[in-house]
Amino acid sequence: MATTVNAEALNESPLPEAVAKESKQSVDPYNVSGEVGEDGVMKAIDYSKLVDEFGTKRIDPALLERFERLTGQKPHRFLRRGIVFSHRDFDLILDRYERGEPFFLYTGRGPSSDSVHVGHTIPFEFTKWLQEALDCPLVIMLTDDEKYLFSDKRTVEEVQGYCYTNAKDIIAIGFDPAKTFIFSDFEFMGGAFYRNVVRLSKHITLNQSRAIFGFNDSTNIGKIHFGSIQGATSFASSFPHIFGTDETKTNLIPALIPCAIDQDPYFRMARDVAARIHYAKPSLLHSKFLDALQGPGTKMSASVDESAIFMKDTPNQIKNKINKYAFSGGKTTVEEHREKGGDTSVDVSFLYLRFFLEDDEELEKIRLAYESGELLTGDLKAICIKELQTYVKAFQERRAKVDDEIVHQFMDRRPLKWAGNPRAPIVVPQVEGAAGTAAGEAAEGDGKLTKNQLKKLEKQKQIEAKKAQKAKEKEVQPVAAA
Ligand code: TYM
């Protein structure tokens, strides 16, 4: 049967159980699957190949060292372990951070079911950490329109409902409401955002859309157009309530987009158009996928319960799913396993621990014990079950506290407040009522700062000088081994 997670969208598709036909690996927003060889077995996704094919850059130790030097933060375990492995122009974002120039974080979710799965939390966990490390504003897009357009079954009302429950899930990751704006496409479309959608769409031809996303003559035109909506969110001028109304400035503020690499095609297209319409090109940080329980090369599906751990699963469901479905890299008999050891490169329990176990030393001990045969599959599964139960329980405790009022707080159009790089030379406010870094604006020098802004600037400078002095006294730790 199907060798790709395909059909209308990822979330509709059955899992590739009995893969038969040979096929190449396929990674785009609507297809994610590893290569299938002559033997009919699906391989793990070759991420190195994707970097070359997509023309992105690998995240190397020098980039991580620079990040640590500038922010004073030890890189997140996703960075240390090569889970967030590739980027576009992240170095330019670091340049801006260093100079105290504005940028913002942008990520999103397509609300296709009433609960997110553990894979969806990967970019959100990482984004939360980045928001804290970089102290910058964040916009989170909920593409209810996309999930309606890409499904034969879902109604508009249904996706709007998912939008709301998914917003609660996202908030439960732990974002700071002062710095985070969450919006639904159905609700937010119009005004400055719609102007950018239209500007973008004017520069994308049907041929380009077909070539990038594989659309054909029977594709509904909503899908063909949708890329300009996801793309337009990467432009700061779509958010005048956060960045101000002067588009000559806001068009130059870039987005930094953390996502799994399946979303890259949308932003390749947005970057192309940005260059042509003189907007800042969005930067990206790409993560690998948390494989489905069935093993490497498969991607979790929000509508196939046994493919994934969901953030609403009970401890018992987690235990049963891992024990029953998690693909094992162990040998068939205990004797053989003790003698030859297990394969951590395909073992789903170990792969999950790479994503969720914070302690590098502990992870390495587990790897060695499993590969030497000392640790059996059952033992490894038990460790994984415990780790995931802890992760999901902590999430559910936070989720229980997210009420309607909190959702409104995140989704209201309002100025955001952030402070940026405490060591940067200049910090100025951007929108009255919001404290944002905007040295870039000052450096671009149109001499239009108001008296009030100049006063605030002077005050901020004094605070920053003090902070910088303190920061100098703190010693920055070297990057941990990847
Ligand atoms: P969606 O809802 O399919 O996925 C939400 C985010 O989760 C990532 N993701 C995964 N990451 C790791 N392991 C997995 N198994 C896994 N499954 C999904 C996705 O790459 C995505 O980052 N069209 C988008 C919504 C969107 C968006 C964005 C996403 C709009 N703007 C900007 C990222 C950045 C969607 O349907 O995502």
Short mmCIF file of C-alpha atoms and ligand atoms in Angstrom, two decimals:
data_model
loop_
_atom_site.label_atom_id
_atom_site.label_comp_id
_atom_site.label_asym_id
_atom_site.label_seq_id
_atom_site.Cartn_x
_atom_site.Cartn_y
_atom_site.Cartn_z
CA MET A 1 0.00 0.00 0.00
CA ALA A 2 0.93 3.66 0.23
CA THR A 3 4.63 4.31 0.49
CA THR A 4 4.18 7.94 1.34
CA VAL A 5 2.16 9.69 3.97
CA ASN A 6 0.18 11.40 1.29
CA ALA A 7 -3.48 11.89 0.32
CA GLU A 8 -5.02 15.25 1.09
CA ALA A 9 -2.66 15.95 3.94
CA LEU A 10 -0.47 14.14 6.37
CA ASN A 11 -3.06 13.99 9.06
CA GLU A 12 -5.59 12.10 6.96
CA SER A 13 -3.41 9.25 5.98
CA PRO A 14 -3.17 5.67 7.09
CA LEU A 15 0.27 4.52 8.14
CA PRO A 16 2.50 2.74 5.68
CA GLU A 17 2.22 -0.72 7.28
CA ALA A 18 3.20 -3.11 4.53
CA VAL A 19 5.40 -1.09 2.26
CA ALA A 20 5.86 -2.86 -1.04
CA LYS A 21 6.84 -0.55 -3.88
CA GLU A 22 10.28 0.96 -4.25
CA SER A 23 10.17 4.75 -3.89
CA LYS A 24 12.37 7.74 -3.15
CA GLN A 25 12.22 9.63 0.12
CA SER A 26 9.68 12.40 0.09
CA VAL A 27 9.56 15.43 2.39
CA ASP A 28 7.21 18.40 1.90
CA PRO A 29 4.27 19.78 3.89
CA TYR A 30 1.99 17.04 2.55
CA ASN A 31 4.30 14.04 2.17
CA VAL A 32 6.81 12.73 4.67
CA SER A 33 8.32 9.29 4.21
CA GLY A 34 11.71 7.66 3.98
CA GLU A 35 13.08 5.91 0.91
CA VAL A 36 11.75 2.43 0.24
CA GLY A 37 14.41 0.06 -1.08
CA GLU A 38 14.12 -3.03 -3.28
CA ASP A 39 13.35 -5.07 -0.17
CA GLY A 40 10.19 -3.00 0.43
CA VAL A 41 11.52 -1.73 3.75
CA MET A 42 11.22 1.97 4.55
CA LYS A 43 14.49 3.62 5.56
CA ALA A 44 15.07 6.47 7.96
CA ILE A 45 14.89 9.92 6.41
CA ASP A 46 18.25 11.00 5.02
CA TYR A 47 18.47 14.52 6.44
CA SER A 48 21.88 15.15 4.97
CA LYS A 49 20.42 14.65 1.51
CA LEU A 50 17.66 17.15 2.35
CA VAL A 51 20.19 19.83 3.25
CA ASP A 52 21.77 19.43 -0.18
CA GLU A 53 18.47 19.18 -2.06
CA PHE A 54 16.84 22.13 -0.31
CA GLY A 55 20.03 24.20 -0.31
CA THR A 56 19.99 24.87 3.45
CA LYS A 57 23.00 25.02 5.75
CA ARG A 58 24.04 22.52 8.41
CA ILE A 59 24.18 23.80 11.97
CA ASP A 60 27.83 23.41 12.93
CA PRO A 61 29.70 23.69 16.26
CA ALA A 62 30.99 27.18 15.36
CA LEU A 63 27.42 28.48 15.01
CA LEU A 64 26.44 26.93 18.34
CA GLU A 65 29.51 28.40 20.02
CA ARG A 66 28.58 31.82 18.70
CA PHE A 67 25.01 31.41 19.93
CA GLU A 68 26.30 30.51 23.39
CA ARG A 69 28.78 33.36 23.44
CA LEU A 70 26.11 35.90 22.50
CA THR A 71 23.27 34.65 24.69
CA GLY A 72 25.15 33.07 27.59
CA GLN A 73 22.85 30.02 27.13
CA LYS A 74 24.01 26.43 26.74
CA PRO A 75 22.47 25.22 23.45
CA HIS A 76 19.21 23.30 23.84
CA ARG A 77 19.51 19.49 23.73
CA PHE A 78 17.88 19.56 20.26
CA LEU A 79 20.83 21.65 19.07
CA ARG A 80 23.46 19.66 20.99
CA ARG A 81 22.16 16.41 19.49
CA GLY A 82 21.65 17.54 15.90
CA ILE A 83 17.83 17.26 16.16
CA VAL A 84 17.59 20.91 15.09
CA PHE A 85 20.12 20.32 12.35
CA SER A 86 19.76 22.84 9.55
CA HIS A 87 19.09 26.53 9.01
CA ARG A 88 18.66 29.40 6.62
CA ASP A 89 20.38 32.64 7.63
CA PHE A 90 20.34 31.96 11.37
CA ASP A 91 23.73 33.68 11.41
CA LEU A 92 22.05 36.89 10.18
CA ILE A 93 19.60 36.71 13.08
CA LEU A 94 22.54 36.35 15.45
CA ASP A 95 24.14 39.43 13.82
CA ARG A 96 20.97 41.37 14.53
CA TYR A 97 20.76 40.05 18.08
CA GLU A 98 24.36 41.09 18.64
CA ARG A 99 23.64 44.63 17.43
CA GLY A 100 20.30 44.86 19.27
CA GLU A 101 18.30 45.04 16.04
CA PRO A 102 14.73 43.75 15.96
CA PHE A 103 13.56 40.36 14.68
CA PHE A 104 10.74 38.07 15.74
CA LEU A 105 9.96 34.39 16.12
CA TYR A 106 7.21 32.82 14.04
CA THR A 107 5.87 29.29 14.18
CA GLY A 108 2.52 27.56 13.68
CA ARG A 109 0.17 24.63 13.78
CA GLY A 110 -2.50 23.31 11.45
CA PRO A 111 -5.39 22.39 13.76
CA SER A 112 -6.43 19.02 12.36
CA SER A 113 -7.58 17.22 15.52
CA ASP A 114 -8.53 18.07 19.06
CA SER A 115 -5.16 17.21 20.60
CA VAL A 116 -1.59 17.77 19.47
CA HIS A 117 0.73 14.77 19.51
CA VAL A 118 4.13 14.66 21.08
CA GLY A 119 5.84 15.35 17.71
CA HIS A 120 4.02 18.68 17.35
CA THR A 121 5.44 19.82 20.67
CA ILE A 122 9.02 19.60 19.34
CA PRO A 123 9.10 22.94 17.45
CA PHE A 124 7.00 24.58 20.16
CA GLU A 125 9.29 23.44 22.99
CA PHE A 126 12.23 24.70 21.01
CA THR A 127 10.52 27.99 20.18
CA LYS A 128 9.73 28.57 23.86
CA TRP A 129 13.37 28.04 24.73
CA LEU A 130 14.45 30.42 21.94
CA GLN A 131 11.97 33.04 23.12
CA GLU A 132 13.55 32.92 26.56
CA ALA A 133 17.12 32.86 25.26
CA LEU A 134 16.63 35.72 22.78
CA ASP A 135 13.91 37.67 24.62
CA CYS A 136 11.94 38.51 21.49
CA PRO A 137 8.33 38.67 20.31
CA LEU A 138 6.66 35.56 18.92
CA VAL A 139 3.69 35.04 16.61
CA ILE A 140 1.96 31.67 16.40
CA MET A 141 -0.25 31.03 13.39
CA LEU A 142 -3.14 28.56 13.55
CA THR A 143 -3.93 27.59 9.98
CA ASP A 144 -7.59 26.59 10.38
CA ASP A 145 -8.13 27.63 6.74
CA GLU A 146 -5.40 25.23 5.59
CA LYS A 147 -6.87 22.30 7.50
CA TYR A 148 -10.28 23.00 5.96
CA LEU A 149 -8.93 23.36 2.42
CA PHE A 150 -6.79 20.23 2.61
CA SER A 151 -9.50 17.91 3.86
CA ASP A 152 -12.54 16.42 2.14
CA LYS A 153 -14.28 15.81 5.44
CA ARG A 154 -13.66 18.65 7.85
CA THR A 155 -16.09 21.53 8.17
CA VAL A 156 -15.16 25.13 8.89
CA GLU A 157 -16.78 24.86 12.34
CA GLU A 158 -14.82 21.72 13.13
CA VAL A 159 -11.41 23.26 12.39
CA GLN A 160 -12.37 26.37 14.34
CA GLY A 161 -13.07 24.12 17.33
CA TYR A 162 -9.69 22.39 16.95
CA CYS A 163 -8.09 25.80 16.66
CA TYR A 164 -9.29 26.68 20.11
CA THR A 165 -8.27 23.41 21.80
CA ASN A 166 -4.92 23.46 20.00
CA ALA A 167 -4.34 27.04 21.17
CA LYS A 168 -4.77 25.75 24.74
CA ASP A 169 -2.25 22.97 24.05
CA ILE A 170 0.23 25.45 22.65
CA ILE A 171 -0.19 27.87 25.55
CA ALA A 172 0.44 24.92 27.92
CA ILE A 173 3.95 24.60 26.48
CA GLY A 174 4.69 27.66 28.61
CA PHE A 175 4.90 30.75 26.39
CA ASP A 176 5.09 34.21 27.92
CA PRO A 177 1.80 36.06 27.20
CA ALA A 178 3.54 39.45 27.26
CA LYS A 179 5.66 38.41 24.27
CA THR A 180 3.35 36.05 22.36
CA PHE A 181 0.50 36.63 19.92
CA ILE A 182 -1.52 33.59 18.78
CA PHE A 183 -3.97 33.99 15.90
CA SER A 184 -6.38 31.99 13.77
CA ASP A 185 -6.27 32.72 10.01
CA PHE A 186 -10.07 32.88 9.86
CA GLU A 187 -10.12 35.51 12.59
CA PHE A 188 -7.03 37.57 11.77
CA MET A 189 -7.30 37.81 7.98
CA GLY A 190 -7.67 41.39 6.72
CA GLY A 191 -5.88 44.71 6.96
CA ALA A 192 -2.09 44.70 6.91
CA PHE A 193 -1.92 40.89 6.95
CA TYR A 194 -4.15 40.54 3.91
CA ARG A 195 -2.19 43.23 2.06
CA ASN A 196 0.94 41.13 2.49
CA VAL A 197 -0.88 37.94 1.48
CA VAL A 198 -1.89 39.66 -1.75
CA ARG A 199 1.56 41.15 -2.36
CA LEU A 200 3.03 37.69 -2.01
CA SER A 201 0.43 35.95 -4.15
CA LYS A 202 1.00 38.43 -6.98
CA HIS A 203 4.54 37.12 -7.29
CA ILE A 204 3.74 33.40 -7.29
CA THR A 205 2.64 31.79 -10.52
CA LEU A 206 0.52 28.69 -10.86
CA ASN A 207 3.54 26.91 -12.31
CA GLN A 208 5.68 27.75 -9.30
CA SER A 209 3.00 26.61 -6.89
CA ARG A 210 2.62 23.34 -8.77
CA ALA A 211 6.36 22.76 -8.92
CA ILE A 212 6.87 23.46 -5.22
CA PHE A 213 3.89 21.58 -3.81
CA GLY A 214 3.07 19.04 -6.52
CA PHE A 215 -0.43 20.40 -7.20
CA ASN A 216 -2.29 19.40 -10.37
CA ASP A 217 -5.25 20.52 -12.49
CA SER A 218 -7.76 19.04 -10.04
CA THR A 219 -6.33 20.81 -6.99
CA ASN A 220 -8.75 23.31 -5.49
CA ILE A 221 -7.56 26.90 -5.91
CA GLY A 222 -7.63 27.51 -2.16
CA LYS A 223 -4.74 25.09 -1.72
CA ILE A 224 -2.83 26.72 -4.54
CA HIS A 225 -3.21 30.11 -2.88
CA PHE A 226 -2.59 28.96 0.69
CA GLY A 227 1.21 29.30 0.46
CA SER A 228 0.88 33.06 0.28
CA ILE A 229 -0.99 33.04 3.61
CA GLN A 230 1.56 30.94 5.49
CA GLY A 231 4.32 32.97 3.83
CA ALA A 232 2.88 36.42 4.61
CA THR A 233 3.09 35.70 8.33
CA SER A 234 6.86 35.88 8.03
CA PHE A 235 6.60 39.63 7.36
CA ALA A 236 6.60 41.89 10.44
CA SER A 237 4.44 44.44 8.61
CA SER A 238 1.56 41.94 8.87
CA PHE A 239 1.46 42.80 12.60
CA PRO A 240 1.17 46.58 13.01
CA HIS A 241 -0.12 46.14 16.58
CA ILE A 242 3.26 44.63 17.47
CA PHE A 243 5.75 46.36 15.22
CA GLY A 244 4.07 49.65 14.33
CA THR A 245 2.53 50.97 11.14
CA ASP A 246 5.59 52.37 9.37
CA GLU A 247 6.10 49.74 6.69
CA THR A 248 9.34 51.31 5.50
CA LYS A 249 10.74 50.04 8.81
CA THR A 250 8.66 46.96 9.57
CA ASN A 251 9.26 45.39 6.14
CA LEU A 252 12.91 45.17 7.13
CA ILE A 253 12.34 43.19 10.36
CA PRO A 254 12.99 39.50 9.66
CA ALA A 255 11.28 36.44 11.14
CA LEU A 256 13.11 33.48 12.60
CA ILE A 257 10.98 30.38 11.96
CA PRO A 258 11.54 27.19 13.94
CA CYS A 259 9.74 24.22 12.32
CA ALA A 260 10.31 20.65 11.22
CA ILE A 261 11.86 20.59 7.75
CA ASP A 262 8.58 19.62 6.02
CA GLN A 263 7.48 23.28 6.23
CA ASP A 264 10.55 24.61 4.39
CA PRO A 265 8.93 24.79 0.90
CA TYR A 266 6.51 27.50 2.09
CA PHE A 267 9.36 29.64 3.22
CA ARG A 268 11.63 29.02 0.23
CA MET A 269 8.81 30.59 -1.72
CA ALA A 270 8.35 33.45 0.77
CA ARG A 271 12.12 34.15 0.75
CA ASP A 272 12.14 34.34 -3.04
CA VAL A 273 9.31 36.85 -3.10
CA ALA A 274 10.69 38.82 -0.13
CA ALA A 275 13.87 39.49 -2.08
CA ARG A 276 11.83 40.77 -5.02
CA ILE A 277 9.55 43.06 -3.02
CA HIS A 278 12.39 44.34 -0.78
CA TYR A 279 11.18 42.75 2.44
CA ALA A 280 13.49 41.06 4.94
CA LYS A 281 13.84 37.36 4.06
CA PRO A 282 12.69 35.03 6.82
CA SER A 283 15.34 32.86 8.51
CA LEU A 284 14.68 29.27 9.50
CA LEU A 285 15.77 26.63 12.00
CA HIS A 286 14.80 23.13 10.86
CA SER A 287 14.23 20.15 13.09
CA LYS A 288 14.11 16.46 12.30
CA PHE A 289 10.91 14.49 12.87
CA LEU A 290 10.05 12.49 15.89
CA ASP A 291 9.35 9.20 14.12
CA ALA A 292 6.00 7.45 14.45
CA LEU A 293 5.97 4.54 16.89
CA GLN A 294 6.22 2.22 13.88
CA GLY A 295 9.82 3.26 13.23
CA PRO A 296 12.26 5.46 11.33
CA GLY A 297 11.01 6.97 8.08
CA THR A 298 7.37 7.18 9.23
CA LYS A 299 5.81 10.39 10.55
CA MET A 300 3.25 10.59 13.31
CA SER A 301 -0.31 11.23 12.19
CA ALA A 302 -2.80 13.24 14.24
CA SER A 303 -5.64 11.02 13.07
CA VAL A 304 -4.00 7.61 13.61
CA ASP A 305 -4.03 6.98 17.35
CA GLU A 306 -1.56 4.10 17.35
CA SER A 307 1.03 6.10 15.38
CA ALA A 308 1.77 8.55 18.19
CA ILE A 309 1.71 9.47 21.83
CA PHE A 310 -0.86 12.27 22.21
CA MET A 311 -0.59 15.00 24.80
CA LYS A 312 -3.95 13.92 26.19
CA ASP A 313 -2.93 10.25 26.63
CA THR A 314 -3.09 8.72 30.11
CA PRO A 315 0.01 7.13 31.72
CA ASN A 316 -1.48 3.73 30.93
CA GLN A 317 -2.11 4.56 27.28
CA ILE A 318 1.49 5.73 26.98
CA LYS A 319 2.75 2.50 28.54
CA ASN A 320 0.58 0.31 26.31
CA LYS A 321 1.44 2.18 23.13
CA ILE A 322 5.18 2.00 23.72
CA ASN A 323 5.08 -1.64 24.77
CA LYS A 324 2.83 -2.67 21.89
CA TYR A 325 3.91 -0.47 18.97
CA ALA A 326 7.34 1.10 19.57
CA PHE A 327 9.64 -0.39 16.95
CA SER A 328 12.55 -2.17 18.62
CA GLY A 329 16.20 -2.32 17.57
CA GLY A 330 16.68 -5.33 19.83
CA LYS A 331 17.49 -8.85 18.70
CA THR A 332 14.89 -11.61 18.46
CA THR A 333 16.12 -13.69 21.42
CA VAL A 334 17.57 -12.58 24.75
CA GLU A 335 20.68 -14.69 24.10
CA GLU A 336 21.31 -13.08 20.73
CA HIS A 337 20.66 -9.61 22.18
CA ARG A 338 23.10 -10.22 25.06
CA GLU A 339 25.70 -11.38 22.56
CA LYS A 340 25.28 -8.82 19.76
CA GLY A 341 23.50 -5.88 21.42
CA GLY A 342 20.69 -3.68 20.12
CA ASP A 343 20.63 -1.08 17.32
CA THR A 344 19.96 2.37 18.79
CA SER A 345 19.80 3.97 15.33
CA VAL A 346 16.41 2.37 14.63
CA ASP A 347 15.04 1.75 18.11
CA VAL A 348 12.07 4.06 18.65
CA SER A 349 12.36 4.07 22.47
CA PHE A 350 15.97 5.20 22.20
CA LEU A 351 15.14 7.74 19.48
CA TYR A 352 12.45 9.21 21.75
CA LEU A 353 14.90 9.41 24.65
CA ARG A 354 17.24 11.43 22.42
CA PHE A 355 14.45 13.98 22.07
CA PHE A 356 13.25 14.05 25.67
CA LEU A 357 15.96 12.98 28.12
CA GLU A 358 17.81 16.12 29.15
CA ASP A 359 20.89 14.55 30.72
CA ASP A 360 23.58 13.91 28.06
CA GLU A 361 25.61 11.56 30.27
CA GLU A 362 22.60 9.46 31.19
CA LEU A 363 21.65 9.17 27.51
CA GLU A 364 25.16 8.03 26.61
CA LYS A 365 25.12 5.41 29.37
CA ILE A 366 21.82 4.04 28.05
CA ARG A 367 23.18 3.95 24.51
CA LEU A 368 26.28 2.01 25.53
CA ALA A 369 24.29 -0.41 27.70
CA TYR A 370 21.79 -1.15 24.92
CA GLU A 371 24.38 -1.51 22.20
CA SER A 372 26.46 -3.86 24.35
CA GLY A 373 23.44 -6.06 25.07
CA GLU A 374 23.46 -5.33 28.80
CA LEU A 375 20.12 -3.48 28.53
CA LEU A 376 17.21 -5.42 27.01
CA THR A 377 14.39 -3.97 24.90
CA GLY A 378 11.94 -4.27 27.81
CA ASP A 379 14.31 -2.26 30.06
CA LEU A 380 14.77 0.41 27.43
CA LYS A 381 11.03 0.67 26.83
CA ALA A 382 10.48 1.06 30.58
CA ILE A 383 12.91 4.03 30.68
CA CYS A 384 11.20 5.62 27.68
CA ILE A 385 7.72 5.08 29.16
CA LYS A 386 8.75 6.80 32.40
CA GLU A 387 10.30 9.76 30.60
CA LEU A 388 7.26 10.29 28.36
CA GLN A 389 4.82 9.87 31.23
CA THR A 390 6.67 12.60 33.12
CA TYR A 391 6.73 14.90 30.07
CA VAL A 392 3.03 14.42 29.28
CA LYS A 393 1.94 14.71 32.94
CA ALA A 394 3.75 18.04 33.40
CA PHE A 395 2.12 19.27 30.19
CA GLN A 396 -1.35 18.14 31.33
CA GLU A 397 -0.95 19.92 34.66
CA ARG A 398 -0.16 23.18 32.88
CA ARG A 399 -2.93 22.55 30.31
CA ALA A 400 -5.53 22.16 33.09
CA LYS A 401 -4.82 25.74 34.15
CA VAL A 402 -5.38 27.27 30.71
CA ASP A 403 -8.89 28.75 30.76
CA ASP A 404 -10.85 30.85 28.23
CA GLU A 405 -9.56 34.08 29.67
CA ILE A 406 -5.95 33.02 29.16
CA VAL A 407 -6.69 32.00 25.57
CA HIS A 408 -8.19 35.44 24.90
CA GLN A 409 -5.20 37.08 26.50
CA PHE A 410 -2.87 35.37 23.99
CA MET A 411 -5.19 35.91 21.01
CA ASP A 412 -6.08 39.58 21.58
CA ARG A 413 -4.50 42.06 19.17
CA ARG A 414 -2.25 44.07 21.45
CA PRO A 415 1.27 45.43 21.67
CA LEU A 416 3.82 42.96 23.00
CA LYS A 417 6.62 43.73 25.43
CA TRP A 418 10.12 42.36 25.13
CA ALA A 419 13.59 43.52 26.02
CA GLY A 420 15.97 41.91 23.49
CA ASN A 421 19.68 41.49 23.99
CA PRO A 422 20.69 42.97 27.35
CA ARG A 423 24.26 43.40 26.08
CA ALA A 424 23.40 45.11 22.81
CA PRO A 425 24.65 48.66 22.34
CA ILE A 426 21.32 50.41 21.71
CA VAL A 427 17.76 49.59 22.66
CA VAL A 428 14.79 51.74 21.67
CA PRO A 429 11.05 51.27 21.97
CA GLN A 430 9.18 50.35 18.78
CA VAL A 431 5.48 50.83 19.34
CA GLU A 432 4.15 53.14 22.01
CA GLY A 433 3.34 50.85 24.91
CA ALA A 434 5.67 48.05 23.77
CA ALA A 435 9.35 47.91 24.67
CA GLY A 436 11.18 46.35 21.75
CA THR A 437 14.74 46.37 20.51
CA ALA A 438 15.08 48.52 17.44
CA ALA A 439 18.63 49.65 17.09
CA GLY A 440 18.28 48.74 13.41
CA GLU A 441 15.69 51.43 13.01
CA ALA A 442 17.92 53.97 14.66
CA ALA A 443 20.90 52.81 12.64
CA GLU A 444 18.90 53.08 9.43
CA GLY A 445 18.72 56.68 10.60
CA ASP A 446 15.66 58.50 9.28
CA GLY A 447 15.90 60.89 12.24
CA LYS A 448 12.22 60.46 13.03
CA LEU A 449 12.41 59.41 16.68
CA THR A 450 9.98 61.37 18.80
CA LYS A 451 11.10 63.30 21.90
CA ASN A 452 9.47 60.70 24.04
CA GLN A 453 11.32 57.93 22.22
CA LEU A 454 14.62 59.75 22.60
CA LYS A 455 14.02 60.11 26.31
CA LYS A 456 13.20 56.44 26.64
CA LEU A 457 16.23 55.62 24.52
CA GLU A 458 18.52 57.51 26.89
CA LYS A 459 17.01 55.77 29.89
CA GLN A 460 17.25 52.37 28.25
CA LYS A 461 20.88 53.03 27.37
CA GLN A 462 21.70 53.64 30.99
CA ILE A 463 19.94 50.45 32.08
CA GLU A 464 21.65 48.48 29.34
CA ALA A 465 25.06 49.84 30.24
CA LYS A 466 24.54 48.57 33.77
CA LYS A 467 23.30 45.19 32.51
CA ALA A 468 26.25 44.91 30.12
CA GLN A 469 28.64 45.57 32.99
CA LYS A 470 27.02 42.79 35.02
CA ALA A 471 27.04 40.44 32.04
CA LYS A 472 30.77 40.97 31.54
CA GLU A 473 31.33 39.76 35.05
CA LYS A 474 29.50 36.51 34.32
CA GLU A 475 31.67 33.88 32.71
CA VAL A 476 30.22 32.23 29.60
CA GLN A 477 30.46 28.42 29.65
CA PRO A 478 31.87 26.56 26.62
CA VAL A 479 29.50 24.62 24.32
CA ALA A 480 28.69 21.10 25.54
CA ALA A 481 29.77 18.24 23.29
CA ALA A 482 27.17 17.50 20.62
P1 TYM B 1 1.48 20.99 11.59
O1 TYM B 1 0.30 21.23 12.44
O2 TYM B 1 1.46 19.83 10.65
O3 TYM B 1 2.73 20.82 12.53
C1 TYM B 1 3.05 21.77 13.53
C2 TYM B 1 4.56 21.83 13.69
O4 TYM B 1 5.04 20.57 14.13
C3 TYM B 1 6.01 20.07 13.23
N1 TYM B 1 5.85 18.62 13.26
C4 TYM B 1 6.75 17.77 13.80
N2 TYM B 1 7.95 18.00 14.34
C5 TYM B 1 8.65 16.94 14.79
N3 TYM B 1 8.20 15.67 14.72
C6 TYM B 1 6.99 15.40 14.18
N4 TYM B 1 6.58 14.14 14.12
C7 TYM B 1 6.21 16.48 13.69
N5 TYM B 1 4.99 16.60 13.09
C8 TYM B 1 4.79 17.90 12.85
C9 TYM B 1 5.72 20.75 11.91
O5 TYM B 1 6.85 20.83 11.07
C10 TYM B 1 5.30 22.13 12.39
O6 TYM B 1 6.45 22.90 12.69
N6 TYM B 1 1.13 24.41 7.91
C11 TYM B 1 1.62 24.17 9.27
C12 TYM B 1 1.23 25.28 10.27
C13 TYM B 1 2.13 26.47 10.18
C14 TYM B 1 3.51 26.51 10.53
C15 TYM B 1 3.93 27.86 10.28
C16 TYM B 1 4.40 25.57 11.06
C17 TYM B 1 1.80 27.71 9.74
N7 TYM B 1 2.89 28.56 9.79
C18 TYM B 1 5.25 28.24 10.55
C19 TYM B 1 5.70 25.96 11.32
C20 TYM B 1 6.13 27.30 11.06
C21 TYM B 1 1.11 22.83 9.77
O7 TYM B 1 0.11 22.32 9.33
O8 TYM B 1 1.87 22.32 10.81
#
